[in-house]
Amino acid sequence: MTPSLVDAEDGADFDAPFNIAGFWLWPVGSAPAVRTELGLELDPGGVFGSGLHPTTQLCLERLLELPPAACILDVGTGTGILALAALQLGVERAVLLDLDPRALEVAALNAARNGLSERVEIEPDGLRAVARRFPRVVANMPSAELIEIAPALIRVLGSGADLVLSGIYEAQLEEVRGVYRNLGLRTGLESTRAGWHCLEFWPSW
Ligand SMILES: C[S@@+](CC[C@H](N)C(=O)[O-])C[C@H]1O[C@@H](n2cnc3c(N)ncnc32)[C@H](O)[C@@H]1O
């Protein structure tokens, strides 16, 4: 059976600092004892994105490996964790969007908490309102959503862009991979944890 990604993680268990490949995440007021340049203080605020879920971790690990880019689009930002981490890793600017207005409020507060507000733009009108192309796009959401938004996601990819997708459980892996390949993308690196997969794609144009 495919586990549900929706409501899978609301930050309730996020009560102590931890790190993902050296990138620290900690709840408000619980900074790690070790001094770290790379990390985020997060208030999950009841939305997805504390870093505890494997799908978030897989995306973050891939973002840690990629070279800095001028801008990232974070589709389904939740707490803002992936976009804010990318900014700390050297990406200059981030555009965040989410269907859930509460997530946008939480993400904006987390940006401010980490001194990143000036490099963040919140897009309240969703993917259809995005008119420009990006060198890096990340989307962690259920497979059905990734399939539904595939044409819109491809429309915002610049030439040579990285598209990092997660939220894909193993039973849906072939289908999601096939949809994006059929739309003209080449497959990049893939990683997996606890049955969840993260796929990277590059445009062939
Ligand atoms: C699994 S959470 C990911 C949160 C965070 N990016 C992370 O990696 O932890 C998925 C988020 O995508 C949002 N979402 C789902 N479908 C969406 C869509 N079609 N467009 C924008 N956001 C969407 C949900 O509201 C939710 O906040």
CSV table of N, CA, C and O in Angstrom, one decimal, residues 11 20 24 49 56 71 88 97 107 112 128 133 156 162 164-165 173 184 192 198:
chain,number,residue,atom,x,y,z
A,11,GLY,N,5.2,18.3,12.0
A,11,GLY,CA,6.2,18.9,12.9
A,11,GLY,C,6.0,18.5,14.3
A,11,GLY,O,6.8,19.0,15.2
A,20,ILE,N,20.9,16.8,8.5
A,20,ILE,CA,20.8,16.0,7.3
A,20,ILE,C,22.0,16.3,6.5
A,20,ILE,O,22.2,17.4,6.0
A,24,TRP,N,21.9,21.6,9.5
A,24,TRP,CA,21.1,21.5,10.7
A,24,TRP,C,19.7,22.1,10.6
A,24,TRP,O,19.5,23.1,9.9
A,49,GLY,N,7.0,20.0,6.6
A,49,GLY,CA,8.4,20.5,6.2
A,49,GLY,C,9.3,20.8,7.4
A,49,GLY,O,9.9,21.8,7.4
A,56,THR,N,11.5,15.0,2.2
A,56,THR,CA,12.2,16.3,2.4
A,56,THR,C,13.7,16.0,2.4
A,56,THR,O,14.5,16.8,1.8
A,71,CYS,N,18.5,31.4,-9.0
A,71,CYS,CA,17.1,31.4,-8.4
A,71,CYS,C,16.5,30.0,-8.3
A,71,CYS,O,16.8,29.1,-9.2
A,88,GLN,N,20.6,29.3,1.8
A,88,GLN,CA,21.8,29.2,2.6
A,88,GLN,C,22.9,28.5,1.9
A,88,GLN,O,24.1,28.7,2.3
A,97,LEU,N,5.8,28.8,-3.5
A,97,LEU,CA,4.3,28.8,-3.7
A,97,LEU,C,3.8,27.5,-3.1
A,97,LEU,O,4.5,26.5,-2.9
A,107,ALA,N,5.9,29.8,5.8
A,107,ALA,CA,7.2,30.0,5.1
A,107,ALA,C,7.7,31.4,5.2
A,107,ALA,O,8.9,31.6,5.4
A,112,ALA,N,11.8,35.1,7.6
A,112,ALA,CA,12.1,36.2,8.5
A,112,ALA,C,13.0,35.7,9.7
A,112,ALA,O,14.0,36.3,10.0
A,128,ARG,N,0.3,28.6,-12.0
A,128,ARG,CA,-0.2,29.2,-13.2
A,128,ARG,C,0.2,30.6,-13.3
A,128,ARG,O,0.2,31.2,-14.4
A,133,ARG,N,11.1,31.7,-16.3
A,133,ARG,CA,11.8,30.4,-16.2
A,133,ARG,C,12.9,30.4,-15.1
A,133,ARG,O,13.5,31.4,-14.9
A,156,VAL,N,8.1,26.2,-16.7
A,156,VAL,CA,8.9,27.2,-16.0
A,156,VAL,C,10.4,26.8,-15.9
A,156,VAL,O,11.2,27.4,-15.2
A,162,ASP,N,17.8,22.3,-13.4
A,162,ASP,CA,17.6,21.1,-12.6
A,162,ASP,C,16.2,21.1,-12.1
A,162,ASP,O,15.8,22.1,-11.5
A,164,VAL,N,14.1,18.9,-9.4
A,164,VAL,CA,14.2,17.9,-8.4
A,164,VAL,C,12.8,17.6,-7.9
A,164,VAL,O,12.1,18.5,-7.4
A,165,LEU,N,12.4,16.3,-8.0
A,165,LEU,CA,11.0,15.9,-7.6
A,165,LEU,C,11.1,14.9,-6.5
A,165,LEU,O,11.9,13.9,-6.6
A,173,LEU,N,6.7,5.1,-9.1
A,173,LEU,CA,8.0,5.6,-9.7
A,173,LEU,C,8.0,5.5,-11.2
A,173,LEU,O,8.3,6.5,-11.8
A,184,GLY,N,9.8,15.3,-22.6
A,184,GLY,CA,11.0,15.8,-23.2
A,184,GLY,C,12.1,16.0,-22.2
A,184,GLY,O,13.2,16.5,-22.5
A,192,THR,N,16.8,7.1,-3.0
A,192,THR,CA,15.6,6.5,-2.4
A,192,THR,C,15.9,6.3,-0.9
A,192,THR,O,17.0,6.1,-0.5
A,198,CYS,N,13.4,10.2,-5.0
A,198,CYS,CA,13.7,11.5,-5.4
A,198,CYS,C,14.2,11.4,-6.8
A,198,CYS,O,15.2,10.6,-7.0
